[in-house]
PDB file of C-alpha atoms in Angstrom:
ATOM      1  CA  MET S  23      -5.463  23.446 -15.010  1.00  0.00           C
ATOM      2  CA  ALA S  24      -4.282  19.827 -15.197  1.00  0.00           C
ATOM      3  CA  GLU S  25      -1.686  20.504 -12.520  1.00  0.00           C
ATOM      4  CA  SER S  26      -4.310  21.840 -10.117  1.00  0.00           C
ATOM      5  CA  ILE S  27      -6.529  18.800 -10.779  1.00  0.00           C
ATOM      6  CA  LEU S  28      -3.636  16.445  -9.978  1.00  0.00           C
ATOM      7  CA  LYS S  29      -2.732  18.440  -6.883  1.00  0.00           C
ATOM      8  CA  GLY S  30      -6.345  18.308  -5.706  1.00  0.00           C
ATOM      9  CA  ARG S  31      -6.485  14.568  -6.344  1.00  0.00           C
ATOM     10  CA  ASN S  32      -3.326  14.012  -4.309  1.00  0.00           C
ATOM     11  CA  ILE S  33      -4.652  16.101  -1.420  1.00  0.00           C
ATOM     12  CA  GLU S  34      -7.840  14.052  -1.519  1.00  0.00           C
ATOM     13  CA  ARG S  35      -5.852  10.791  -1.541  1.00  0.00           C
ATOM     14  CA  THR S  36      -3.890  11.946   1.494  1.00  0.00           C
ATOM     15  CA  GLN S  37      -7.073  12.848   3.367  1.00  0.00           C
ATOM     16  CA  ILE S  38      -8.803   9.562   2.500  1.00  0.00           C
ATOM     17  CA  SER S  39      -5.719   7.581   3.465  1.00  0.00           C
ATOM     18  CA  SER S  40      -5.467   9.355   6.795  1.00  0.00           C
ATOM     19  CA  GLU S  41      -9.177   8.998   7.558  1.00  0.00           C
ATOM     20  CA  LEU S  42      -9.183   5.303   6.664  1.00  0.00           C
ATOM     21  CA  HIS S  43      -6.201   4.563   8.850  1.00  0.00           C
ATOM     22  CA  ASP S  44      -7.050   6.853  11.764  1.00  0.00           C
ATOM     23  CA  SER S  45     -10.820   6.507  11.971  1.00  0.00           C
ATOM     24  CA  LEU S  46     -11.781   3.111  10.605  1.00  0.00           C
ATOM     25  CA  GLY S  47      -8.558   1.481  11.761  1.00  0.00           C
ATOM     26  CA  SER S  48      -9.108   2.787  15.300  1.00  0.00           C
ATOM     27  CA  GLN S  49     -12.710   1.578  15.364  1.00  0.00           C
ATOM     28  CA  ILE S  50     -11.702  -1.905  14.235  1.00  0.00           C
ATOM     29  CA  ALA S  51      -8.923  -2.014  16.839  1.00  0.00           C
ATOM     30  CA  ALA S  52     -11.385  -0.951  19.568  1.00  0.00           C
ATOM     31  CA  LEU S  53     -13.820  -3.687  18.532  1.00  0.00           C
ATOM     32  CA  ARG S  54     -11.023  -6.252  18.586  1.00  0.00           C
ATOM     33  CA  TRP S  55      -9.931  -5.142  22.060  1.00  0.00           C
ATOM     34  CA  SER S  56     -13.545  -5.419  23.264  1.00  0.00           C
ATOM     35  CA  LEU S  57     -13.759  -8.917  21.839  1.00  0.00           C
ATOM     36  CA  MET S  58     -10.436  -9.856  23.430  1.00  0.00           C
ATOM     37  CA  SER S  59     -11.828  -8.832  26.839  1.00  0.00           C
ATOM     38  CA  LEU S  60     -14.025 -11.932  26.724  1.00  0.00           C
ATOM     39  CA  GLU S  61     -12.461 -14.945  28.342  1.00  0.00           C
ATOM     40  CA  GLU S  62     -12.238 -17.451  25.522  1.00  0.00           C
ATOM     41  CA  LYS S  63     -11.681 -20.300  27.979  1.00  0.00           C
ATOM     42  CA  SER S  64     -15.097 -19.725  29.538  1.00  0.00           C
ATOM     43  CA  LEU S  65     -16.951 -20.040  26.212  1.00  0.00           C
ATOM     44  CA  ASP S  66     -18.617 -23.211  25.016  1.00  0.00           C
ATOM     45  CA  ASP S  67     -17.416 -24.789  21.754  1.00  0.00           C
ATOM     46  CA  LYS S  68     -20.000 -23.006  19.570  1.00  0.00           C
ATOM     47  CA  ASN S  69     -19.137 -19.594  21.022  1.00  0.00           C
ATOM     48  CA  LYS S  70     -15.399 -20.314  20.813  1.00  0.00           C
ATOM     49  CA  LYS S  71     -15.865 -20.835  17.071  1.00  0.00           C
ATOM     50  CA  ILE S  72     -17.821 -17.566  16.765  1.00  0.00           C
ATOM     51  CA  TYR S  73     -15.150 -15.798  18.841  1.00  0.00           C
ATOM     52  CA  SER S  74     -12.409 -17.126  16.577  1.00  0.00           C
ATOM     53  CA  ILE S  75     -14.273 -16.102  13.404  1.00  0.00           C
ATOM     54  CA  LEU S  76     -14.885 -12.574  14.740  1.00  0.00           C
ATOM     55  CA  LYS S  77     -11.276 -12.165  15.904  1.00  0.00           C
ATOM     56  CA  ASP S  78      -9.887 -13.350  12.557  1.00  0.00           C
ATOM     57  CA  GLY S  79     -12.383 -11.188  10.661  1.00  0.00           C
ATOM     58  CA  LEU S  80     -11.433  -8.064  12.616  1.00  0.00           C
ATOM     59  CA  ASP S  81      -7.725  -8.802  12.126  1.00  0.00           C
ATOM     60  CA  ASN S  82      -8.284  -9.172   8.362  1.00  0.00           C
ATOM     61  CA  MET S  83     -10.387  -5.991   8.173  1.00  0.00           C
ATOM     62  CA  TYR S  84      -7.743  -4.008  10.046  1.00  0.00           C
ATOM     63  CA  GLN S  85      -5.020  -5.282   7.724  1.00  0.00           C
ATOM     64  CA  ASP S  86      -7.159  -4.453   4.663  1.00  0.00           C
ATOM     65  CA  VAL S  87      -7.777  -0.892   5.880  1.00  0.00           C
ATOM     66  CA  ARG S  88      -4.071  -0.506   6.579  1.00  0.00           C
ATOM     67  CA  ASN S  89      -3.130  -1.847   3.137  1.00  0.00           C
ATOM     68  CA  ILE S  90      -5.663   0.367   1.336  1.00  0.00           C
ATOM     69  CA  SER S  91      -4.537   3.491   3.170  1.00  0.00           C
ATOM     70  CA  HIS S  92      -0.894   2.699   2.403  1.00  0.00           C
ATOM     71  CA  ARG S  93      -1.672   2.108  -1.267  1.00  0.00           C
ATOM     72  CA  LEU S  94      -3.307   5.523  -1.462  1.00  0.00           C
ATOM     73  CA  ILE S  95      -0.296   7.211   0.131  1.00  0.00           C
ATOM     74  CA  PRO S  96       2.309   4.684   1.270  1.00  0.00           C
ATOM     75  CA  LEU S  97       4.029   5.415   4.554  1.00  0.00           C
ATOM     76  CA  GLU S  98       7.412   4.818   2.946  1.00  0.00           C
ATOM     77  CA  LEU S  99       6.722   7.568   0.398  1.00  0.00           C
ATOM     78  CA  THR S 100       5.847  10.062   3.115  1.00  0.00           C
ATOM     79  CA  ASN S 101       8.699   9.117   5.431  1.00  0.00           C
ATOM     80  CA  HIS S 102      11.524   8.002   3.122  1.00  0.00           C
ATOM     81  CA  GLY S 103      10.820   9.240  -0.391  1.00  0.00           C
ATOM     82  CA  LEU S 104      10.010   7.822  -3.792  1.00  0.00           C
ATOM     83  CA  GLN S 105      12.895   5.410  -4.274  1.00  0.00           C
ATOM     84  CA  ILE S 106      12.418   3.541  -1.006  1.00  0.00           C
ATOM     85  CA  ALA S 107       8.627   3.454  -1.489  1.00  0.00           C
ATOM     86  CA  ILE S 108       9.042   1.858  -4.919  1.00  0.00           C
ATOM     87  CA  GLU S 109      11.684  -0.588  -3.700  1.00  0.00           C
ATOM     88  CA  LYS S 110       9.580  -1.676  -0.704  1.00  0.00           C
ATOM     89  CA  THR S 111       6.494  -2.095  -2.900  1.00  0.00           C
ATOM     90  CA  LEU S 112       8.380  -4.203  -5.427  1.00  0.00           C
ATOM     91  CA  GLU S 113       9.884  -6.253  -2.605  1.00  0.00           C
ATOM     92  CA  LYS S 114       6.371  -7.001  -1.288  1.00  0.00           C
ATOM     93  CA  LEU S 115       5.145  -7.842  -4.791  1.00  0.00           C
ATOM     94  CA  ASN S 116       8.084 -10.202  -5.321  1.00  0.00           C
ATOM     95  CA  TYR S 117       7.170 -11.967  -2.115  1.00  0.00           C
ATOM     96  CA  ASN S 118       3.441 -12.224  -2.904  1.00  0.00           C
ATOM     97  CA  SER S 119       3.208 -12.796  -6.663  1.00  0.00           C
ATOM     98  CA  LYS S 120       4.440 -15.226  -9.288  1.00  0.00           C
ATOM     99  CA  ILE S 121       6.065 -12.410 -11.231  1.00  0.00           C
ATOM    100  CA  GLU S 122       9.576 -11.247 -10.366  1.00  0.00           C
ATOM    101  CA  PHE S 123       9.755  -7.459 -10.446  1.00  0.00           C
ATOM    102  CA  LYS S 124      13.267  -6.218 -11.174  1.00  0.00           C
ATOM    103  CA  HIS S 125      14.152  -2.560 -10.999  1.00  0.00           C
ATOM    104  CA  GLU S 126      16.803   0.011 -11.665  1.00  0.00           C
ATOM    105  CA  ILE S 127      16.203   3.382 -10.069  1.00  0.00           C
ATOM    106  CA  GLU S 128      18.392   6.474 -10.349  1.00  0.00           C
ATOM    107  CA  ILE S 129      17.086   9.579  -8.613  1.00  0.00           C
ATOM    108  CA  ASN S 130      19.505  12.489  -8.844  1.00  0.00           C
ATOM    109  CA  SER S 131      17.084  15.352  -8.380  1.00  0.00           C
ATOM    110  CA  SER S 132      14.331  16.090  -5.897  1.00  0.00           C
ATOM    111  CA  LEU S 133      10.681  16.319  -6.906  1.00  0.00           C
ATOM    112  CA  ASP S 134       7.696  17.923  -5.253  1.00  0.00           C
ATOM    113  CA  LYS S 135       5.462  15.557  -3.257  1.00  0.00           C
ATOM    114  CA  ASN S 136       2.621  15.671  -5.798  1.00  0.00           C
ATOM    115  CA  THR S 137       4.902  14.521  -8.617  1.00  0.00           C
ATOM    116  CA  GLU S 138       6.279  11.747  -6.406  1.00  0.00           C
ATOM    117  CA  ILE S 139       2.738  10.586  -5.606  1.00  0.00           C
ATOM    118  CA  ASP S 140       1.845  10.607  -9.315  1.00  0.00           C
ATOM    119  CA  ILE S 141       4.940   8.605 -10.306  1.00  0.00           C
ATOM    120  CA  TYR S 142       4.311   6.113  -7.510  1.00  0.00           C
ATOM    121  CA  ALA S 143       0.654   5.719  -8.559  1.00  0.00           C
ATOM    122  CA  ILE S 144       1.663   5.132 -12.207  1.00  0.00           C
ATOM    123  CA  ILE S 145       4.199   2.474 -11.188  1.00  0.00           C
ATOM    124  CA  LEU S 146       1.705   0.786  -8.876  1.00  0.00           C
ATOM    125  CA  GLU S 147      -0.876   0.696 -11.690  1.00  0.00           C
ATOM    126  CA  LEU S 148       1.678  -0.816 -14.080  1.00  0.00           C
ATOM    127  CA  CYS S 149       2.539  -3.527 -11.560  1.00  0.00           C
ATOM    128  CA  THR S 150      -1.109  -4.238 -10.751  1.00  0.00           C
ATOM    129  CA  ASN S 151      -1.973  -4.587 -14.436  1.00  0.00           C
ATOM    130  CA  THR S 152       1.019  -6.874 -14.954  1.00  0.00           C
ATOM    131  CA  ILE S 153      -0.130  -9.159 -12.142  1.00  0.00           C
ATOM    132  CA  LYS S 154      -3.732  -9.185 -13.362  1.00  0.00           C
ATOM    133  CA  HIS S 155      -3.221  -9.451 -17.112  1.00  0.00           C
ATOM    134  CA  SER S 156       0.227 -10.875 -17.826  1.00  0.00           C
ATOM    135  CA  ASN S 157       1.153 -14.484 -18.247  1.00  0.00           C
ATOM    136  CA  GLY S 158       4.816 -13.594 -17.832  1.00  0.00           C
ATOM    137  CA  ASN S 159       7.062 -14.371 -14.924  1.00  0.00           C
ATOM    138  CA  ALA S 160       9.208 -11.209 -14.845  1.00  0.00           C
ATOM    139  CA  ALA S 161       8.889  -7.468 -15.288  1.00  0.00           C
ATOM    140  CA  LYS S 162      11.546  -4.760 -15.280  1.00  0.00           C
ATOM    141  CA  LEU S 163      11.142  -1.189 -14.156  1.00  0.00           C
ATOM    142  CA  PHE S 164      13.630   1.527 -15.046  1.00  0.00           C
ATOM    143  CA  LEU S 165      13.245   4.971 -13.499  1.00  0.00           C
ATOM    144  CA  ARG S 166      15.681   7.833 -13.892  1.00  0.00           C
ATOM    145  CA  ILE S 167      15.030  11.280 -12.496  1.00  0.00           C
ATOM    146  CA  ASN S 168      17.430  14.148 -12.991  1.00  0.00           C
ATOM    147  CA  ALA S 169      17.105  17.923 -13.283  1.00  0.00           C
ATOM    148  CA  GLU S 170      16.283  17.775 -17.016  1.00  0.00           C
ATOM    149  CA  GLU S 171      13.851  14.865 -17.299  1.00  0.00           C
ATOM    150  CA  ILE S 172      11.998  11.934 -15.828  1.00  0.00           C
ATOM    151  CA  THR S 173      12.405   8.636 -17.685  1.00  0.00           C
ATOM    152  CA  LEU S 174      10.180   5.681 -16.867  1.00  0.00           C
ATOM    153  CA  LYS S 175      10.479   2.427 -18.812  1.00  0.00           C
ATOM    154  CA  TYR S 176       8.568  -0.698 -17.984  1.00  0.00           C
TER     155      TYR S 176
END
């Protein structure tokens, strides 16, 4: 029962991620292209300011949609697997936060996609909670996956 609930949740995440990126992302891009068709040089100062605000707002919205869809199901996880997805996420977190995320990952056995999504989601939640609630400056992640067991230490 629990396995089917998790599988259903992961299917739903994949669908939401795809819809966000494909539908909303495309609509935002189309709006931006429409805005860019205006000749900024021909606008008065007030309208240039409005143009700039709208362009920046659309760029930010597109990036937010992209980030949300990738957090639901990161592209790296789909294309390159769990280890690279975790490493890329930690690399981005190290660049954007005051906490240094160190890691040691050993994956010697393959997992089904649903289990990979679940492990990734758990690790992302751990990192998010560390950023939000920790006063520390470092965190260490250890993940070992082999045929007998999955070990995750944080």
